[in-house]
CSV table of C-alpha atoms and ligand atoms in Angstrom, one decimal:
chain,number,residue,atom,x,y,z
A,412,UNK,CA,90.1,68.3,46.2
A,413,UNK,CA,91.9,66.7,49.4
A,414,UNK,CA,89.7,65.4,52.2
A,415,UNK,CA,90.5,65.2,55.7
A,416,UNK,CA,88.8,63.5,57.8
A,417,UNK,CA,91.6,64.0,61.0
A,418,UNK,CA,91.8,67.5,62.4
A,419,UNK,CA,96.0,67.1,62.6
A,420,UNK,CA,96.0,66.3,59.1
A,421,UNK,CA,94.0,69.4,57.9
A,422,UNK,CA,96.1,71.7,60.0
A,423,UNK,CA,99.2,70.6,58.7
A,424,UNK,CA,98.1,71.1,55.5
A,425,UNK,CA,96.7,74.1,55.5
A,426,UNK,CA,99.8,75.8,57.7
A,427,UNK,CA,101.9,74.9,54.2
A,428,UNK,CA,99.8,76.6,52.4
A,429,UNK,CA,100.1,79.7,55.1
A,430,UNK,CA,103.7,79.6,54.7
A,431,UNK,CA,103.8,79.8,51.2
A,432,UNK,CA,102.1,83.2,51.2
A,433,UNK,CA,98.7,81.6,50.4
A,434,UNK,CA,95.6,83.3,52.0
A,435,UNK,CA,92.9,80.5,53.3
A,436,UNK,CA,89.4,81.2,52.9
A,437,UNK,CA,87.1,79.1,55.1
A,438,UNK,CA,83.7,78.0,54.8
A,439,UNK,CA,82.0,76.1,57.6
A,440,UNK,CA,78.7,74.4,56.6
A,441,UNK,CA,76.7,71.0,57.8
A,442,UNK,CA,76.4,69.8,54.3
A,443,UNK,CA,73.7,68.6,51.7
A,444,UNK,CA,74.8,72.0,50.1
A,445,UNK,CA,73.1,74.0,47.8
A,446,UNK,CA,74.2,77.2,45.5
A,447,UNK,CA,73.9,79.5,48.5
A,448,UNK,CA,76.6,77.5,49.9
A,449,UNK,CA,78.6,77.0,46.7
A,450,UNK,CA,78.4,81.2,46.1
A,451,UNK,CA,80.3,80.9,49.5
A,452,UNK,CA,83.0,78.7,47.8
A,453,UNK,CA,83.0,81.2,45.0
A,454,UNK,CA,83.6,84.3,46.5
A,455,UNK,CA,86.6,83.0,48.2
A,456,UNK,CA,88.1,81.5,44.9
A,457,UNK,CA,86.6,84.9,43.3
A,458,UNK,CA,89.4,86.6,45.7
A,459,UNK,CA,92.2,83.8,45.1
A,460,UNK,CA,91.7,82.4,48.3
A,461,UNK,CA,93.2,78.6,49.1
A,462,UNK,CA,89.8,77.6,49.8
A,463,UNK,CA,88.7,74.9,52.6
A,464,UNK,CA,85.3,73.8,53.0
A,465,UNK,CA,84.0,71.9,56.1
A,466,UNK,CA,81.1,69.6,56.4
A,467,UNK,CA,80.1,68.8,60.2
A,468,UNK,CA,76.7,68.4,61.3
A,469,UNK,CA,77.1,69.6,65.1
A,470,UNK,CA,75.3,68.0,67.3
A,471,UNK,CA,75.5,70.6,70.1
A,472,UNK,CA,73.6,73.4,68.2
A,473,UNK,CA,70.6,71.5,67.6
A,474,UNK,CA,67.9,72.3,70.3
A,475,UNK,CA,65.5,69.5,68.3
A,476,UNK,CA,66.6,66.0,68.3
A,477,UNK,CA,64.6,65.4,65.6
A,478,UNK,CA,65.6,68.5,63.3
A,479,UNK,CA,69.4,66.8,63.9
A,480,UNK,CA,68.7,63.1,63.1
A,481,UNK,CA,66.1,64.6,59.9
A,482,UNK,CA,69.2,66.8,58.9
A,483,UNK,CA,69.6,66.2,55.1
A,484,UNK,CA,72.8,64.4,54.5
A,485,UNK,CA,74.0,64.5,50.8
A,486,UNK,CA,78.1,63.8,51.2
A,487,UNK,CA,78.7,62.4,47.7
A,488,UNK,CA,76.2,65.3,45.7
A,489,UNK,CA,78.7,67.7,48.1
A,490,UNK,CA,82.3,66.6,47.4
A,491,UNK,CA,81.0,66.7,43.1
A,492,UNK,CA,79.6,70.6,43.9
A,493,UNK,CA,82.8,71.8,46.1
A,494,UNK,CA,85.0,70.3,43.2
A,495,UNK,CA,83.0,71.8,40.4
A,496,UNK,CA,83.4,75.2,42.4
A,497,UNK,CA,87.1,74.8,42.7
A,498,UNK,CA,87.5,73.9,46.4
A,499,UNK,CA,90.7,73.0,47.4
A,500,UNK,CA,89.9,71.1,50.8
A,501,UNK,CA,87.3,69.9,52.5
A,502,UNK,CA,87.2,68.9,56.0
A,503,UNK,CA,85.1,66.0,57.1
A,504,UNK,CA,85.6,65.5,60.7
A,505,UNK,CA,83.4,62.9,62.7
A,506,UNK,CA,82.0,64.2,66.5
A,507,UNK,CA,85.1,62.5,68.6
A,508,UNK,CA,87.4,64.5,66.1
A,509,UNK,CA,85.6,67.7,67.1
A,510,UNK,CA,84.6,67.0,70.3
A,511,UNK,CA,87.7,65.1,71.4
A,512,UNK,CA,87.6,65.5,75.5
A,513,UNK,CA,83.5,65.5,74.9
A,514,UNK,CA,81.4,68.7,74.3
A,515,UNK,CA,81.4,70.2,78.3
A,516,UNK,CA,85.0,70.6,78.2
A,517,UNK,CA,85.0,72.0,74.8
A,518,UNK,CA,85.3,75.5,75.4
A,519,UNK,CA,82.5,77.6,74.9
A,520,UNK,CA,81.3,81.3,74.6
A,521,UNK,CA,79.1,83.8,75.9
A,522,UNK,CA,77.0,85.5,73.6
A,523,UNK,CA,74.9,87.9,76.0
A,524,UNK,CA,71.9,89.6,74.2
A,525,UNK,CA,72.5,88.0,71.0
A,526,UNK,CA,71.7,84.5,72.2
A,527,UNK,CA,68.9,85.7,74.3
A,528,UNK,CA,66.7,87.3,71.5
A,529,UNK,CA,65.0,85.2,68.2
A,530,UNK,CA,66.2,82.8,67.4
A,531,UNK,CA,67.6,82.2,70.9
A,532,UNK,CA,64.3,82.5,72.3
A,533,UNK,CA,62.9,79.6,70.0
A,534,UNK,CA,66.2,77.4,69.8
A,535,UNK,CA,67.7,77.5,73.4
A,536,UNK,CA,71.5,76.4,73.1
A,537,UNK,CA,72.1,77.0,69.8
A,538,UNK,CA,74.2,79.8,69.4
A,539,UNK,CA,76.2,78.7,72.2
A,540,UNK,CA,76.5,75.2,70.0
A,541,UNK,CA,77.3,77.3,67.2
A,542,UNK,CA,80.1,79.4,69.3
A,543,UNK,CA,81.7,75.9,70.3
A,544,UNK,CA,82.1,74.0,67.2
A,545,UNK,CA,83.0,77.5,65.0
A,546,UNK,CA,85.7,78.2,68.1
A,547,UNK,CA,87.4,74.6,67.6
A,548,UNK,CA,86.9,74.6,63.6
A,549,UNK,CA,89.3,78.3,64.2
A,550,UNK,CA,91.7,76.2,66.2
A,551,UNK,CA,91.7,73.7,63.3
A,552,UNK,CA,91.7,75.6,60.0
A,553,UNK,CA,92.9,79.4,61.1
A,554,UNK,CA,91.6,80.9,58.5
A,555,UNK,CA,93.0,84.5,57.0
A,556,UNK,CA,89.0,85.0,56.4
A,557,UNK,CA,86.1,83.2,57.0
A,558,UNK,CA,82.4,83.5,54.4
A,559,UNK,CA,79.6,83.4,56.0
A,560,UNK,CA,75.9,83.6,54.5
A,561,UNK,CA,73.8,86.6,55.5
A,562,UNK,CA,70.4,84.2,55.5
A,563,UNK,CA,71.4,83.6,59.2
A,564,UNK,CA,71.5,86.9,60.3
A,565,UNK,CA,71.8,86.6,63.8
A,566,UNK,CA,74.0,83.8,63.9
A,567,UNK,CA,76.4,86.5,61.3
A,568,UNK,CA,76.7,88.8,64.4
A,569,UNK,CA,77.0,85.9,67.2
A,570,UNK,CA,80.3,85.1,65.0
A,571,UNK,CA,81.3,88.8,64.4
A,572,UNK,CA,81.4,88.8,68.4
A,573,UNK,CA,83.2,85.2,68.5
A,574,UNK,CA,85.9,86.3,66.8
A,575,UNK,CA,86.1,89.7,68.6
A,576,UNK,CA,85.9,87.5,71.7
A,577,UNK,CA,89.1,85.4,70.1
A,578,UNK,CA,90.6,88.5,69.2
A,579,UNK,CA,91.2,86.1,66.2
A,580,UNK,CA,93.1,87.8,63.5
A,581,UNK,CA,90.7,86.1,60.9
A,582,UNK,CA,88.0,88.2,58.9
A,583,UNK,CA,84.4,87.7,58.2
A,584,UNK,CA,82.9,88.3,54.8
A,585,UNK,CA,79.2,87.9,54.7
A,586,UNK,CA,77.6,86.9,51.4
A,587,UNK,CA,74.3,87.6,50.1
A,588,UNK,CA,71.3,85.6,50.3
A,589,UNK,CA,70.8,83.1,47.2
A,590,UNK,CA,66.8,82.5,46.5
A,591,UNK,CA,65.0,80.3,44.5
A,592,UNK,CA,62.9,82.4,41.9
A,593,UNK,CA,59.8,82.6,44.1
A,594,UNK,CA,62.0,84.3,46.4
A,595,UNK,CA,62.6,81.2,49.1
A,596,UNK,CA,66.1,81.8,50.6
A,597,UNK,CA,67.8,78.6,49.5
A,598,UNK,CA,68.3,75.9,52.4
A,599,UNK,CA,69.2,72.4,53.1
A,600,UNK,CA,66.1,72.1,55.1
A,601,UNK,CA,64.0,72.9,51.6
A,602,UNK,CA,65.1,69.4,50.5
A,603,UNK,CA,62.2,67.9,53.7
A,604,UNK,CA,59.2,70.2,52.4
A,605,UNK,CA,56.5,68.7,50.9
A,606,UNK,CA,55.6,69.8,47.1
A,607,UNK,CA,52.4,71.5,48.8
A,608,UNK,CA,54.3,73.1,51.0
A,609,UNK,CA,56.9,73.8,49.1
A,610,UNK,CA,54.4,75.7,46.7
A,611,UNK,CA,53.8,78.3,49.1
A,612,UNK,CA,56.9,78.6,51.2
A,613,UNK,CA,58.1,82.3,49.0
A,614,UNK,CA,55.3,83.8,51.0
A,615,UNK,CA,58.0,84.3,53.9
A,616,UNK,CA,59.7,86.4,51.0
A,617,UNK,CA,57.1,88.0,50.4
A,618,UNK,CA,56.2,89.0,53.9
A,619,UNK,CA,59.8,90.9,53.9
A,620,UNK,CA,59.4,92.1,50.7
A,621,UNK,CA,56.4,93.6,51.9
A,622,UNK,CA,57.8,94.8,55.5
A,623,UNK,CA,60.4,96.9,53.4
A,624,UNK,CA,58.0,98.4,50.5
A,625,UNK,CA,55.9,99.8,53.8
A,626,UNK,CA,58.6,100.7,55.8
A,627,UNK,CA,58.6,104.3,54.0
A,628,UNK,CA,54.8,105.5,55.5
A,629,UNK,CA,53.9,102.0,56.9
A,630,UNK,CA,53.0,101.2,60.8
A,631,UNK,CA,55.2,98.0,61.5
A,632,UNK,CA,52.6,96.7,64.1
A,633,UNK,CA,50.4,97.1,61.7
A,634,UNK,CA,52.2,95.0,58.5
A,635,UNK,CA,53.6,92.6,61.3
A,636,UNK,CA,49.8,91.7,61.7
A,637,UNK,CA,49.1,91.4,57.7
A,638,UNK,CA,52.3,89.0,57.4
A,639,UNK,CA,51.4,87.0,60.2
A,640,UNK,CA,47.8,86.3,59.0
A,641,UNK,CA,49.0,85.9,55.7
A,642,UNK,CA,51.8,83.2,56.7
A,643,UNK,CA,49.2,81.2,58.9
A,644,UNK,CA,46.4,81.3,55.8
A,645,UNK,CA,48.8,79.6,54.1
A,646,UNK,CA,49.6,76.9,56.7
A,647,UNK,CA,52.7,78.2,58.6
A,648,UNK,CA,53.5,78.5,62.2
A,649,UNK,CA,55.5,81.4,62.5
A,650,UNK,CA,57.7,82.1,65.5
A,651,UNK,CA,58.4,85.6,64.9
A,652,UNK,CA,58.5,88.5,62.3
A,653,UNK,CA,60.2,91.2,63.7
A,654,UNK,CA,61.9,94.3,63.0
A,655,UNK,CA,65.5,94.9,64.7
A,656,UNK,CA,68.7,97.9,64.5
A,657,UNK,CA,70.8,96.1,61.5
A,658,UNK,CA,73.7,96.7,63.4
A,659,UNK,CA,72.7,95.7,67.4
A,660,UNK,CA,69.7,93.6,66.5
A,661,UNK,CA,68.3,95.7,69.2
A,662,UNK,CA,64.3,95.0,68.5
A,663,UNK,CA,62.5,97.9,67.2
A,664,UNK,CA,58.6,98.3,67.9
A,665,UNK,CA,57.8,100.6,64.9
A,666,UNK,CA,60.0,101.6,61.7
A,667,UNK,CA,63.1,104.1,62.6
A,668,UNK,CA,64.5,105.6,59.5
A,669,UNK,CA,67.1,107.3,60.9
A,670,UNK,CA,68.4,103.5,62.1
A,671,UNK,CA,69.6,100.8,59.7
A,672,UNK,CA,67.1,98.4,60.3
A,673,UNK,CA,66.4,94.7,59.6
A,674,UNK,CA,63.1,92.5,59.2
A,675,UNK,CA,63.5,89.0,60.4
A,676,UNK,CA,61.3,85.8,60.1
A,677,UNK,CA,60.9,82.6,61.4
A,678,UNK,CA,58.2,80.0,60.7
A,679,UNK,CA,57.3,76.3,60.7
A,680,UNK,CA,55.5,74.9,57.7
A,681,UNK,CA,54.7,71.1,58.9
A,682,UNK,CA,58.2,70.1,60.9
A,683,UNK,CA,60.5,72.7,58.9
A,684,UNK,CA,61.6,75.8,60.4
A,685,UNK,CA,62.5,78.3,57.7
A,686,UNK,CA,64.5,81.5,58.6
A,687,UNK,CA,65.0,84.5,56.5
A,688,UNK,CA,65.6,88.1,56.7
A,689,UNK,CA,66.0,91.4,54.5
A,690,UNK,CA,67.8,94.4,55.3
A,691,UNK,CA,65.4,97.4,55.1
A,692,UNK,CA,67.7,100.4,54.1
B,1445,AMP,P1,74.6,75.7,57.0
B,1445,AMP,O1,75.1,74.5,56.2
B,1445,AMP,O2,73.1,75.8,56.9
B,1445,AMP,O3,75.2,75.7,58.3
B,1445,AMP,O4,75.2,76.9,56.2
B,1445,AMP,C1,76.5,77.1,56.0
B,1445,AMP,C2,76.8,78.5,55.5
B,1445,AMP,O5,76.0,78.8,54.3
B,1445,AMP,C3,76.3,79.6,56.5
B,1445,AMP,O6,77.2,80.6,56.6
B,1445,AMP,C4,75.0,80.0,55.9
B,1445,AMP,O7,74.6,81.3,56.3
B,1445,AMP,C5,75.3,80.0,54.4
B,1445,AMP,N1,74.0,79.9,53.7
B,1445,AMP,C6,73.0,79.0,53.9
B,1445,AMP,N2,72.0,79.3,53.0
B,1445,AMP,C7,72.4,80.3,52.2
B,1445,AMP,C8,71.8,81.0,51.1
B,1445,AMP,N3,70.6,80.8,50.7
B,1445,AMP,N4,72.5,82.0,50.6
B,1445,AMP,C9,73.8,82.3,51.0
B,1445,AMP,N5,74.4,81.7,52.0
B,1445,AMP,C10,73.7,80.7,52.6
């Protein structure tokens, strides 16, 4: 696997590989990876994609100073797992390399309801963080498509609409969520819970499990209520468990069959904010 650390140096490359006929898969991710992120890698290499990997831990989407400076960093575990998985590149840029005329004249993007809803509400800034450094990692690596993991749900549609926005030519393929076998979505936040807490941190999966069994006859206000008592008996914080249109993420007050629909959570357990989310139907 070839490492560049300079963004010139990736983009050359990876234009050679354009002009031979290659198609380049991308996969952006901050590192200390786990086999959500490697099933990433796979499905790209799965579809005979040059693949490219990039590890950046951007400063501008973190709303919590200390959530970014806690931020697991794992570089040499990382560059084993993206060989293993047949990576062909990864990209390992530091902050001036992203951010060369500093972050306010890095372009960014306007992500109207999206960013204004969940996780917007609890991390202000952070899609439109997320909007900057996926725009310049575009201009850097121009992907033919670009996998992205369904366990951020929101931020899957805040990059749908940045590349509509770019009327970039690249494609997004979202992946499937990869859990531990007590149903936790995999996360490189995991790695900071405690073993206590880490004993009961599936209940978030089972909150959803339990939003979609009772989404046939059920009241959501009503298993919102059981979920959110059951999530703070067993020591969490949560920030929200909603219910939302699959498609608009317009929030939905009760179940709506005739909609695709989606049940989303966020809680704290300790200082770790978990996010998950399960499609309904
Ligand atoms: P991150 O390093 O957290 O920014 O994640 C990089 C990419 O991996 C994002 O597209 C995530 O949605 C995706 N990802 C993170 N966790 C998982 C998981 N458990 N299963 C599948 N994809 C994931």
């Amino acid at each position: 696997m070839i490492i560049f650390k300079k963004a010139a140096d990736c983009s050359r490359y990876l234009l050679k590989i354009k002009e031979k006929g290659d198609v380049v898969g991308f996969v952006p991710t901050m590192g200390a990876l786990h086999s959500g992120h490697i099933s990433l890698i796979k499905s790209g290499v799965e579809a005979h994609n040059v693949v490219v990997a990039s590890i950046f831990v951007n400063p501008t989407q973190f709303n919590d100073k200390d959530d970014f400076e806690k931020y697991p960093v794992t570089i040499d575990k990382d560059i084993e797992m993206l060989e293993a998985a047949g990576c062909e590149a990864l990209f390992l840029p530091s902050v001036p390399e992203i951010y060369p005329e500093g972050t306010e004249k890095t372009p960014s993007y306007d992500f109207g309801y999206l960013e204004d809803i969940l996780e917007g509400v609890h991390r202000p800034g952070h899609f439109k963080g997320v909007g900057q450094v996926v725009g310049r990692l575009l201009d850097i690596v121009e992907p033919d498509v670009m996998y992205i993991g369904q366990k951020d749900y929101q931020q899957c549609m805040v990059l749908t609409n940045l590349i509509q926005q770019r009327e970039s030519k690249t494609r997004i393929e979202i992946c499937p969520i990869k859990r531990a076998d007590d149903g936790l979505a995999l996360s490189s936040r995991n790695a900071r819970l405690t073993d206590a807490q880490r004993s009961v941190a599936g209940t978030i999966y089972q909150c959803l499990v339990s939003i979609k069994t009772k989404a046939e006859n059920g009241d959501f206000s009503v298993v919102q209520k059981e979920c959110e008592e059951l999530l703070v008996d067993k020591g969490f914080d949560p920030d929200y468990i909603a219910l939302a249109n699959a498609d608009t993420l317009e929030l939905l007050d009760d179940y709506q069959s005739s909609q695709k629909m989606v049940a989303l959570i966020a809680a704290k357990l300790g200082d770790v904010r978990l996010i998950d989310n399960m499609l309904l139907n």
